[in-house]
mmCIF file of C-alpha atoms in Angstrom:
data_model
loop_
_atom_site.group_PDB
_atom_site.id
_atom_site.type_symbol
_atom_site.label_atom_id
_atom_site.label_comp_id
_atom_site.label_asym_id
_atom_site.label_seq_id
_atom_site.Cartn_x
_atom_site.Cartn_y
_atom_site.Cartn_z
ATOM 1 C CA GLU A 79 -114.465 -178.577 7.787
ATOM 2 C CA ALA A 80 -117.111 -176.589 5.915
ATOM 3 C CA ASP A 81 -116.772 -172.819 6.062
ATOM 4 C CA ILE A 82 -120.386 -171.812 5.885
ATOM 5 C CA TYR A 83 -122.002 -169.968 8.740
ATOM 6 C CA GLN A 84 -125.577 -169.310 9.674
ATOM 7 C CA THR A 85 -126.967 -166.914 12.250
ATOM 8 C CA PRO A 86 -128.938 -167.031 14.375
ATOM 9 C CA ARG A 87 -128.854 -170.736 15.253
ATOM 10 C CA TYR A 88 -132.130 -170.417 17.161
ATOM 11 C CA LEU A 89 -134.817 -167.742 16.939
ATOM 12 C CA VAL A 90 -138.175 -167.478 18.688
ATOM 13 C CA ILE A 91 -140.341 -164.575 17.585
ATOM 14 C CA GLY A 92 -143.933 -163.419 17.527
ATOM 15 C CA THR A 93 -146.310 -163.446 14.589
ATOM 16 C CA GLY A 94 -145.960 -160.506 12.229
ATOM 17 C CA LYS A 95 -142.307 -159.802 12.907
ATOM 18 C CA LYS A 96 -139.789 -159.359 10.116
ATOM 19 C CA ILE A 97 -136.788 -161.662 10.316
ATOM 20 C CA THR A 98 -133.599 -162.176 8.356
ATOM 21 C CA LEU A 99 -131.579 -165.367 8.496
ATOM 22 C CA GLU A 100 -127.963 -164.774 7.630
ATOM 23 C CA CYS A 101 -125.736 -167.124 5.643
ATOM 24 C CA SER A 102 -122.109 -166.562 4.732
ATOM 25 C CA GLN A 103 -119.494 -168.794 3.133
ATOM 26 C CA THR A 104 -115.770 -168.276 2.787
ATOM 27 C CA MET A 105 -115.121 -170.890 0.088
ATOM 28 C CA GLY A 106 -115.778 -168.623 -2.885
ATOM 29 C CA HIS A 107 -118.594 -170.850 -4.110
ATOM 30 C CA ASP A 108 -120.842 -169.436 -6.798
ATOM 31 C CA LYS A 109 -123.884 -171.558 -6.037
ATOM 32 C CA MET A 110 -125.829 -171.102 -2.818
ATOM 33 C CA TYR A 111 -129.065 -172.634 -1.594
ATOM 34 C CA TRP A 112 -131.707 -172.425 1.115
ATOM 35 C CA TYR A 113 -133.436 -175.608 2.207
ATOM 36 C CA GLN A 114 -136.313 -176.075 4.616
ATOM 37 C CA GLN A 115 -136.105 -179.124 6.873
ATOM 38 C CA ASP A 116 -138.835 -180.487 9.117
ATOM 39 C CA PRO A 117 -138.491 -183.591 11.332
ATOM 40 C CA GLY A 118 -139.002 -186.806 9.402
ATOM 41 C CA MET A 119 -139.341 -184.979 6.100
ATOM 42 C CA GLU A 120 -137.210 -184.420 3.031
ATOM 43 C CA LEU A 121 -135.078 -181.343 2.679
ATOM 44 C CA HIS A 122 -137.002 -179.011 0.400
ATOM 45 C CA LEU A 123 -135.223 -176.451 -1.770
ATOM 46 C CA ILE A 124 -136.845 -173.024 -1.369
ATOM 47 C CA HIS A 125 -134.286 -170.706 -3.016
ATOM 48 C CA TYR A 126 -131.016 -170.913 -4.912
ATOM 49 C CA SER A 127 -128.528 -168.643 -6.588
ATOM 50 C CA TYR A 128 -125.885 -169.172 -9.255
ATOM 51 C CA GLY A 129 -123.981 -166.009 -8.403
ATOM 52 C CA VAL A 130 -124.231 -162.316 -7.642
ATOM 53 C CA ASN A 131 -127.600 -160.818 -8.590
ATOM 54 C CA SER A 132 -128.966 -164.279 -9.447
ATOM 55 C CA THR A 133 -131.826 -165.699 -7.364
ATOM 56 C CA GLU A 134 -134.359 -168.374 -8.214
ATOM 57 C CA LYS A 135 -137.320 -170.012 -6.505
ATOM 58 C CA GLY A 136 -136.849 -173.626 -5.542
ATOM 59 C CA ASP A 137 -139.154 -176.623 -5.645
ATOM 60 C CA LEU A 138 -141.119 -175.687 -2.521
ATOM 61 C CA SER A 139 -143.116 -172.494 -2.577
ATOM 62 C CA SER A 140 -142.040 -170.108 0.145
ATOM 63 C CA GLU A 141 -143.119 -166.639 1.248
ATOM 64 C CA SER A 142 -139.507 -165.808 2.055
ATOM 65 C CA THR A 143 -137.224 -163.787 -0.202
ATOM 66 C CA VAL A 144 -133.473 -163.871 -0.758
ATOM 67 C CA SER A 145 -130.800 -161.587 -2.120
ATOM 68 C CA ARG A 146 -127.275 -162.128 -3.450
ATOM 69 C CA ILE A 147 -125.420 -158.840 -3.505
ATOM 70 C CA ARG A 148 -122.074 -160.412 -2.615
ATOM 71 C CA THR A 149 -120.749 -163.833 -3.533
ATOM 72 C CA GLU A 150 -120.236 -164.868 0.065
ATOM 73 C CA HIS A 151 -123.554 -163.687 1.469
ATOM 74 C CA PHE A 152 -127.054 -165.114 0.869
ATOM 75 C CA PRO A 153 -129.575 -163.845 3.438
ATOM 76 C CA LEU A 154 -133.175 -165.041 3.662
ATOM 77 C CA THR A 155 -135.927 -162.664 4.782
ATOM 78 C CA LEU A 156 -139.479 -163.152 5.982
ATOM 79 C CA GLU A 157 -141.378 -159.858 5.952
ATOM 80 C CA SER A 158 -144.123 -161.039 8.300
ATOM 81 C CA ALA A 159 -143.524 -164.292 10.111
ATOM 82 C CA ARG A 160 -146.369 -166.710 10.840
ATOM 83 C CA PRO A 161 -146.533 -169.946 12.855
ATOM 84 C CA SER A 162 -146.557 -171.902 9.565
ATOM 85 C CA HIS A 163 -142.999 -170.634 8.978
ATOM 86 C CA THR A 164 -141.757 -172.558 12.012
ATOM 87 C CA SER A 165 -139.050 -174.856 10.663
ATOM 88 C CA GLN A 166 -135.323 -175.388 10.341
ATOM 89 C CA TYR A 167 -133.677 -173.485 7.511
ATOM 90 C CA LEU A 168 -130.429 -174.841 6.070
ATOM 91 C CA CYS A 169 -128.064 -172.835 3.911
ATOM 92 C CA ALA A 170 -125.676 -174.599 1.558
ATOM 93 C CA SER A 171 -123.153 -173.804 -1.142
ATOM 94 C CA SER A 172 -121.373 -175.636 -3.939
ATOM 95 C CA GLU A 173 -118.995 -175.203 -6.835
ATOM 96 C CA LEU A 174 -120.188 -174.279 -10.312
ATOM 97 C CA GLY A 175 -119.129 -175.485 -13.734
ATOM 98 C CA THR A 176 -116.192 -177.855 -14.184
ATOM 99 C CA ALA A 177 -115.400 -177.740 -10.464
ATOM 100 C CA ASP A 178 -118.896 -178.969 -9.620
ATOM 101 C CA THR A 179 -118.470 -182.272 -7.776
ATOM 102 C CA GLY A 180 -122.121 -182.319 -6.794
ATOM 103 C CA GLU A 181 -121.226 -181.948 -3.132
ATOM 104 C CA LEU A 182 -123.153 -179.428 -1.095
ATOM 105 C CA PHE A 183 -121.559 -177.806 1.945
ATOM 106 C CA PHE A 184 -124.122 -177.068 4.630
ATOM 107 C CA GLY A 185 -124.311 -174.633 7.486
ATOM 108 C CA GLU A 186 -125.507 -175.748 10.908
ATOM 109 C CA GLY A 187 -129.001 -174.422 10.311
ATOM 110 C CA SER A 188 -131.283 -171.781 11.779
ATOM 111 C CA ARG A 189 -134.181 -173.127 13.788
ATOM 112 C CA LEU A 190 -137.073 -170.666 13.630
ATOM 113 C CA THR A 191 -140.093 -170.798 15.931
ATOM 114 C CA VAL A 192 -142.937 -168.366 15.337
ATOM 115 C CA LEU A 193 -145.442 -168.031 18.166
ATOM 116 C CA ALA B 85 -138.972 -184.630 -11.163
ATOM 117 C CA GLN B 86 -137.145 -187.349 -9.301
ATOM 118 C CA SER B 87 -138.143 -188.586 -5.853
ATOM 119 C CA VAL B 88 -136.180 -190.488 -3.236
ATOM 120 C CA SER B 89 -137.526 -193.114 -0.834
ATOM 121 C CA GLN B 90 -135.893 -194.083 2.427
ATOM 122 C CA HIS B 91 -137.699 -196.606 4.576
ATOM 123 C CA ASN B 92 -137.484 -197.397 8.297
ATOM 124 C CA HIS B 93 -137.087 -193.832 9.466
ATOM 125 C CA HIS B 94 -135.974 -194.934 12.943
ATOM 126 C CA VAL B 95 -133.283 -197.601 13.303
ATOM 127 C CA ILE B 96 -131.961 -198.746 16.675
ATOM 128 C CA LEU B 97 -129.113 -201.211 16.898
ATOM 129 C CA SER B 98 -126.285 -202.298 19.161
ATOM 130 C CA GLU B 99 -122.609 -201.630 18.653
ATOM 131 C CA ALA B 100 -120.890 -204.090 16.315
ATOM 132 C CA ALA B 101 -124.161 -204.831 14.524
ATOM 133 C CA SER B 102 -124.319 -204.422 10.777
ATOM 134 C CA LEU B 103 -126.244 -201.528 9.263
ATOM 135 C CA GLU B 104 -127.976 -201.283 5.922
ATOM 136 C CA LEU B 105 -130.116 -198.321 4.917
ATOM 137 C CA GLY B 106 -132.192 -198.537 1.776
ATOM 138 C CA CYS B 107 -132.491 -195.793 -0.802
ATOM 139 C CA ASN B 108 -134.627 -196.015 -3.922
ATOM 140 C CA TYR B 109 -135.190 -193.278 -6.449
ATOM 141 C CA SER B 110 -137.461 -192.632 -9.368
ATOM 142 C CA TYR B 111 -135.693 -191.116 -12.355
ATOM 143 C CA GLY B 112 -134.945 -192.813 -15.627
ATOM 144 C CA GLY B 113 -131.996 -190.732 -16.768
ATOM 145 C CA THR B 114 -128.384 -190.391 -15.680
ATOM 146 C CA VAL B 115 -128.078 -189.787 -11.960
ATOM 147 C CA ASN B 116 -125.483 -188.780 -9.413
ATOM 148 C CA LEU B 117 -126.080 -190.341 -5.994
ATOM 149 C CA PHE B 118 -125.121 -189.161 -2.527
ATOM 150 C CA TRP B 119 -125.385 -190.085 1.114
ATOM 151 C CA TYR B 120 -125.173 -187.263 3.641
ATOM 152 C CA VAL B 121 -124.888 -187.646 7.411
ATOM 153 C CA GLN B 122 -125.872 -185.273 10.197
ATOM 154 C CA TYR B 123 -124.354 -186.025 13.602
ATOM 155 C CA PRO B 124 -126.169 -184.589 16.641
ATOM 156 C CA GLY B 125 -125.677 -180.835 16.807
ATOM 157 C CA GLN B 126 -123.596 -180.716 13.642
ATOM 158 C CA HIS B 127 -124.130 -179.722 10.025
ATOM 159 C CA LEU B 128 -124.994 -182.093 7.215
ATOM 160 C CA GLN B 129 -121.863 -183.470 5.576
ATOM 161 C CA LEU B 130 -121.108 -185.729 2.650
ATOM 162 C CA LEU B 131 -120.565 -189.400 3.505
ATOM 163 C CA LEU B 132 -120.007 -190.712 -0.026
ATOM 164 C CA LYS B 133 -121.085 -190.201 -3.605
ATOM 165 C CA TYR B 134 -121.414 -192.043 -6.895
ATOM 166 C CA PHE B 135 -120.936 -190.411 -10.288
ATOM 167 C CA SER B 136 -119.757 -193.227 -12.551
ATOM 168 C CA GLY B 137 -117.490 -196.277 -12.669
ATOM 169 C CA ASP B 138 -117.384 -198.919 -9.960
ATOM 170 C CA PRO B 139 -120.916 -199.162 -8.529
ATOM 171 C CA LEU B 140 -119.526 -200.023 -5.095
ATOM 172 C CA VAL B 141 -118.472 -196.778 -3.489
ATOM 173 C CA LYS B 142 -116.469 -196.465 -0.303
ATOM 174 C CA GLY B 143 -116.872 -193.420 1.914
ATOM 175 C CA ILE B 144 -115.600 -192.104 5.198
ATOM 176 C CA LYS B 145 -115.750 -193.974 8.514
ATOM 177 C CA GLY B 146 -116.082 -197.430 6.959
ATOM 178 C CA PHE B 147 -119.316 -196.777 5.087
ATOM 179 C CA GLU B 148 -119.962 -198.060 1.595
ATOM 180 C CA ALA B 149 -122.861 -197.922 -0.832
ATOM 181 C CA GLU B 150 -123.779 -199.922 -3.882
ATOM 182 C CA PHE B 151 -125.494 -198.500 -6.935
ATOM 183 C CA ILE B 152 -127.786 -201.045 -8.582
ATOM 184 C CA LYS B 153 -129.099 -199.367 -11.706
ATOM 185 C CA SER B 154 -131.688 -202.026 -12.493
ATOM 186 C CA LYS B 155 -133.230 -201.603 -9.061
ATOM 187 C CA PHE B 156 -132.883 -197.802 -8.933
ATOM 188 C CA SER B 157 -131.211 -198.270 -5.569
ATOM 189 C CA PHE B 158 -128.207 -196.895 -3.691
ATOM 190 C CA ASN B 159 -128.161 -198.677 -0.340
ATOM 191 C CA LEU B 160 -125.763 -197.671 2.401
ATOM 192 C CA ARG B 161 -123.933 -200.281 4.476
ATOM 193 C CA LYS B 162 -121.527 -200.566 7.358
ATOM 194 C CA PRO B 163 -120.496 -204.024 8.600
ATOM 195 C CA SER B 164 -119.945 -203.044 12.247
ATOM 196 C CA VAL B 165 -121.356 -199.836 13.686
ATOM 197 C CA GLN B 166 -120.026 -197.812 16.581
ATOM 198 C CA TRP B 167 -121.808 -195.587 19.082
ATOM 199 C CA SER B 168 -120.373 -192.590 17.200
ATOM 200 C CA ASP B 169 -122.398 -193.573 14.119
ATOM 201 C CA THR B 170 -125.532 -192.321 15.854
ATOM 202 C CA ALA B 171 -126.805 -189.745 13.368
ATOM 203 C CA GLU B 172 -129.374 -188.980 10.723
ATOM 204 C CA TYR B 173 -128.577 -190.255 7.243
ATOM 205 C CA PHE B 174 -129.993 -188.728 4.060
ATOM 206 C CA CYS B 175 -129.892 -190.167 0.575
ATOM 207 C CA ALA B 176 -129.888 -187.653 -2.293
ATOM 208 C CA VAL B 177 -130.206 -188.041 -6.041
ATOM 209 C CA ARG B 178 -129.240 -185.510 -8.686
ATOM 210 C CA GLY B 179 -130.824 -185.899 -12.079
ATOM 211 C CA ASN B 180 -131.371 -183.344 -14.822
ATOM 212 C CA ASN B 181 -129.474 -180.897 -12.619
ATOM 213 C CA ARG B 182 -132.084 -181.165 -9.841
ATOM 214 C CA LEU B 183 -131.192 -182.571 -6.430
ATOM 215 C CA ALA B 184 -133.786 -184.433 -4.371
ATOM 216 C CA PHE B 185 -133.406 -185.690 -0.798
ATOM 217 C CA GLY B 186 -135.070 -188.555 0.979
ATOM 218 C CA LYS B 187 -136.747 -188.187 4.382
ATOM 219 C CA GLY B 188 -133.724 -189.520 6.218
ATOM 220 C CA ASN B 189 -133.001 -192.415 8.577
ATOM 221 C CA GLN B 190 -132.533 -191.644 12.259
ATOM 222 C CA VAL B 191 -129.971 -194.215 13.449
ATOM 223 C CA VAL B 192 -129.309 -194.766 17.133
ATOM 224 C CA VAL B 193 -126.454 -197.062 18.146
ATOM 225 C CA ILE B 194 -126.647 -198.387 21.688
ATOM 226 C CA PRO B 195 -123.288 -198.981 23.395
#
């Protein structure tokens, strides 16, 4: 059972609002990721981190930002949400270095709807 | 950058039927290959993976996949599906330390 938690699971908000999607893992993993998933589409990497104070942009451009102040916590923030941000956001984590088996552990996702 | 192709996005079949999901990738270097599954209302989880060695990989719940390097393929198979196999299946390929996912196969098993 994966120990990675995302909140909220569902969020419906109006345009222009600031939102933060929370992601926490209790496995001590150094690497963490945010993916964007739309129905019938590939998972697209939007942000990743190799450890505390490390954040990188992923393959898909995103207006969101992330922070990694603690190993277990990797929140994603949208300063001003727009309807185009409507999507499911998946957080994941994995081992780093010699313990890296390539396996990602995923949270249950945060489904965001912007009206 | 590598890309991953999964065809037949929607698959509907009856219990006890055999299942095969195709996965093709485009990357010429060394790859690690994965199949992930997402059951309704649950998180994505690893079904099986290939790093090296025997190209026929066995995973959980009776699934297996075969890596055919010459065809750039990593097809997933199960000889006899159950209703509980209803899920979305994603193929993923890691090459040059980048991981790419396919669009997924939505599989519905009818009792």
